JSON list of C-alpha atoms in Angstrom, two decimals:
[
{"chain": "A", "resi": 118, "resn": "UNK", "atom": "CA", "xyz": [6.43, -13.58, -1.70]},
{"chain": "A", "resi": 119, "resn": "UNK", "atom": "CA", "xyz": [4.43, -15.66, 0.70]},
{"chain": "A", "resi": 120, "resn": "UNK", "atom": "CA", "xyz": [3.18, -12.18, 2.43]},
{"chain": "A", "resi": 121, "resn": "UNK", "atom": "CA", "xyz": [0.98, -11.26, -0.70]},
{"chain": "A", "resi": 122, "resn": "UNK", "atom": "CA", "xyz": [-0.52, -14.74, -0.83]},
{"chain": "A", "resi": 123, "resn": "UNK", "atom": "CA", "xyz": [-1.44, -14.80, 2.78]},
{"chain": "A", "resi": 124, "resn": "UNK", "atom": "CA", "xyz": [-2.74, -10.92, 2.41]},
{"chain": "A", "resi": 125, "resn": "UNK", "atom": "CA", "xyz": [-5.58, -12.81, 0.23]},
{"chain": "A", "resi": 126, "resn": "UNK", "atom": "CA", "xyz": [-8.79, -13.46, 2.01]},
{"chain": "A", "resi": 127, "resn": "UNK", "atom": "CA", "xyz": [-9.10, -17.31, 2.14]},
{"chain": "A", "resi": 128, "resn": "UNK", "atom": "CA", "xyz": [-12.53, -17.03, 0.28]},
{"chain": "A", "resi": 129, "resn": "UNK", "atom": "CA", "xyz": [-10.86, -16.60, -2.74]},
{"chain": "A", "resi": 130, "resn": "UNK", "atom": "CA", "xyz": [-8.26, -19.38, -2.43]},
{"chain": "A", "resi": 131, "resn": "UNK", "atom": "CA", "xyz": [-10.00, -22.26, -4.12]},
{"chain": "A", "resi": 132, "resn": "UNK", "atom": "CA", "xyz": [-10.15, -23.48, -7.68]},
{"chain": "A", "resi": 133, "resn": "UNK", "atom": "CA", "xyz": [-9.69, -20.94, -10.20]},
{"chain": "A", "resi": 134, "resn": "UNK", "atom": "CA", "xyz": [-10.29, -18.20, -7.77]},
{"chain": "A", "resi": 135, "resn": "UNK", "atom": "CA", "xyz": [-6.95, -18.44, -6.81]},
{"chain": "A", "resi": 136, "resn": "UNK", "atom": "CA", "xyz": [-5.30, -16.95, -9.87]},
{"chain": "A", "resi": 137, "resn": "UNK", "atom": "CA", "xyz": [-7.87, -14.40, -10.13]},
{"chain": "A", "resi": 138, "resn": "UNK", "atom": "CA", "xyz": [-7.40, -13.24, -7.04]},
{"chain": "A", "resi": 139, "resn": "UNK", "atom": "CA", "xyz": [-3.91, -13.11, -7.03]},
{"chain": "A", "resi": 140, "resn": "UNK", "atom": "CA", "xyz": [-3.99, -11.11, -10.58]},
{"chain": "A", "resi": 141, "resn": "UNK", "atom": "CA", "xyz": [-6.43, -8.81, -8.97]},
{"chain": "A", "resi": 142, "resn": "UNK", "atom": "CA", "xyz": [-4.29, -8.07, -5.73]},
{"chain": "A", "resi": 143, "resn": "UNK", "atom": "CA", "xyz": [-0.88, -7.60, -7.61]},
{"chain": "A", "resi": 144, "resn": "UNK", "atom": "CA", "xyz": [-2.83, -5.12, -10.06]},
{"chain": "A", "resi": 145, "resn": "UNK", "atom": "CA", "xyz": [-4.44, -3.25, -7.01]},
{"chain": "A", "resi": 146, "resn": "UNK", "atom": "CA", "xyz": [-1.21, -2.88, -5.18]},
{"chain": "A", "resi": 147, "resn": "UNK", "atom": "CA", "xyz": [1.10, -2.02, -8.43]},
{"chain": "A", "resi": 148, "resn": "UNK", "atom": "CA", "xyz": [2.80, -5.20, -8.00]},
{"chain": "A", "resi": 149, "resn": "UNK", "atom": "CA", "xyz": [4.70, -6.51, -11.20]},
{"chain": "A", "resi": 150, "resn": "UNK", "atom": "CA", "xyz": [3.24, -9.94, -12.73]},
{"chain": "A", "resi": 151, "resn": "UNK", "atom": "CA", "xyz": [5.85, -11.94, -14.80]},
{"chain": "A", "resi": 152, "resn": "UNK", "atom": "CA", "xyz": [4.99, -14.84, -17.33]},
{"chain": "A", "resi": 153, "resn": "UNK", "atom": "CA", "xyz": [7.69, -17.50, -17.33]},
{"chain": "A", "resi": 154, "resn": "UNK", "atom": "CA", "xyz": [7.83, -19.62, -20.40]},
{"chain": "A", "resi": 155, "resn": "UNK", "atom": "CA", "xyz": [8.87, -23.15, -19.12]},
{"chain": "A", "resi": 156, "resn": "UNK", "atom": "CA", "xyz": [10.85, -25.02, -22.06]},
{"chain": "A", "resi": 157, "resn": "UNK", "atom": "CA", "xyz": [9.61, -28.78, -22.58]},
{"chain": "A", "resi": 158, "resn": "UNK", "atom": "CA", "xyz": [6.50, -28.35, -21.04]},
{"chain": "A", "resi": 159, "resn": "UNK", "atom": "CA", "xyz": [3.61, -29.67, -22.60]},
{"chain": "A", "resi": 160, "resn": "UNK", "atom": "CA", "xyz": [-0.14, -29.24, -21.80]},
{"chain": "A", "resi": 161, "resn": "UNK", "atom": "CA", "xyz": [-2.97, -31.96, -22.42]},
{"chain": "A", "resi": 162, "resn": "UNK", "atom": "CA", "xyz": [-6.05, -30.24, -22.99]},
{"chain": "A", "resi": 163, "resn": "UNK", "atom": "CA", "xyz": [-9.22, -31.53, -21.18]},
{"chain": "A", "resi": 164, "resn": "UNK", "atom": "CA", "xyz": [-10.50, -33.61, -24.25]},
{"chain": "A", "resi": 165, "resn": "UNK", "atom": "CA", "xyz": [-7.52, -35.16, -24.55]},
{"chain": "A", "resi": 166, "resn": "UNK", "atom": "CA", "xyz": [-7.64, -36.69, -21.28]},
{"chain": "A", "resi": 167, "resn": "UNK", "atom": "CA", "xyz": [-11.16, -37.50, -20.89]},
{"chain": "A", "resi": 168, "resn": "UNK", "atom": "CA", "xyz": [-12.85, -37.46, -24.42]},
{"chain": "A", "resi": 169, "resn": "UNK", "atom": "CA", "xyz": [-14.65, -34.82, -26.41]},
{"chain": "A", "resi": 170, "resn": "UNK", "atom": "CA", "xyz": [-18.06, -34.64, -24.43]},
{"chain": "A", "resi": 171, "resn": "UNK", "atom": "CA", "xyz": [-16.32, -34.96, -20.66]},
{"chain": "A", "resi": 172, "resn": "UNK", "atom": "CA", "xyz": [-13.86, -32.34, -21.84]},
{"chain": "A", "resi": 173, "resn": "UNK", "atom": "CA", "xyz": [-16.50, -30.26, -23.42]},
{"chain": "A", "resi": 174, "resn": "UNK", "atom": "CA", "xyz": [-18.47, -29.99, -20.00]},
{"chain": "A", "resi": 175, "resn": "UNK", "atom": "CA", "xyz": [-15.29, -29.88, -17.90]},
{"chain": "A", "resi": 176, "resn": "UNK", "atom": "CA", "xyz": [-14.50, -26.81, -19.87]},
{"chain": "A", "resi": 177, "resn": "UNK", "atom": "CA", "xyz": [-17.53, -25.14, -19.45]},
{"chain": "A", "resi": 178, "resn": "UNK", "atom": "CA", "xyz": [-17.66, -25.72, -15.92]},
{"chain": "A", "resi": 179, "resn": "UNK", "atom": "CA", "xyz": [-14.30, -24.04, -15.57]},
{"chain": "A", "resi": 180, "resn": "UNK", "atom": "CA", "xyz": [-15.15, -21.05, -17.69]},
{"chain": "A", "resi": 181, "resn": "UNK", "atom": "CA", "xyz": [-18.21, -20.52, -15.42]},
{"chain": "A", "resi": 182, "resn": "UNK", "atom": "CA", "xyz": [-15.91, -21.21, -12.26]},
{"chain": "A", "resi": 183, "resn": "UNK", "atom": "CA", "xyz": [-13.42, -18.45, -14.06]},
{"chain": "A", "resi": 184, "resn": "UNK", "atom": "CA", "xyz": [-16.28, -15.96, -14.54]},
{"chain": "A", "resi": 185, "resn": "UNK", "atom": "CA", "xyz": [-17.94, -16.27, -11.30]},
{"chain": "A", "resi": 186, "resn": "UNK", "atom": "CA", "xyz": [-14.13, -15.73, -9.61]},
{"chain": "A", "resi": 187, "resn": "UNK", "atom": "CA", "xyz": [-13.35, -12.81, -11.81]},
{"chain": "A", "resi": 188, "resn": "UNK", "atom": "CA", "xyz": [-16.65, -10.98, -10.55]},
{"chain": "A", "resi": 189, "resn": "UNK", "atom": "CA", "xyz": [-16.05, -11.81, -6.97]},
{"chain": "A", "resi": 190, "resn": "UNK", "atom": "CA", "xyz": [-12.78, -10.32, -7.15]},
{"chain": "A", "resi": 191, "resn": "UNK", "atom": "CA", "xyz": [-13.78, -7.10, -9.06]},
{"chain": "A", "resi": 192, "resn": "UNK", "atom": "CA", "xyz": [-16.53, -6.46, -6.38]},
{"chain": "A", "resi": 193, "resn": "UNK", "atom": "CA", "xyz": [-13.80, -7.35, -3.77]},
{"chain": "A", "resi": 194, "resn": "UNK", "atom": "CA", "xyz": [-11.39, -4.82, -5.16]},
{"chain": "A", "resi": 195, "resn": "UNK", "atom": "CA", "xyz": [-13.83, -2.18, -5.36]},
{"chain": "A", "resi": 196, "resn": "UNK", "atom": "CA", "xyz": [-14.79, -2.34, -1.93]},
{"chain": "A", "resi": 197, "resn": "UNK", "atom": "CA", "xyz": [-11.15, -2.15, -1.16]},
{"chain": "A", "resi": 198, "resn": "UNK", "atom": "CA", "xyz": [-10.90, -6.05, 0.34]},
{"chain": "A", "resi": 199, "resn": "UNK", "atom": "CA", "xyz": [-8.06, -7.03, -1.80]}
]
């Protein structure tokens, strides 16, 4: 619901922080999270899109961003901000 999305502080609503903050918010408020399988959907990996080394660099940057987002949301949740 839109109200849940709007309850998340804007500082978390960028990049991979969006998904991390949504997951943390839902866990903090005992809301259900459901995975939906989308039949026929295929994912092209970064390395398929841009080549091996640029894809590897993109994966490393993505991992760093995800870890940073996870750290920030854990701190915010501990402080009651999520």
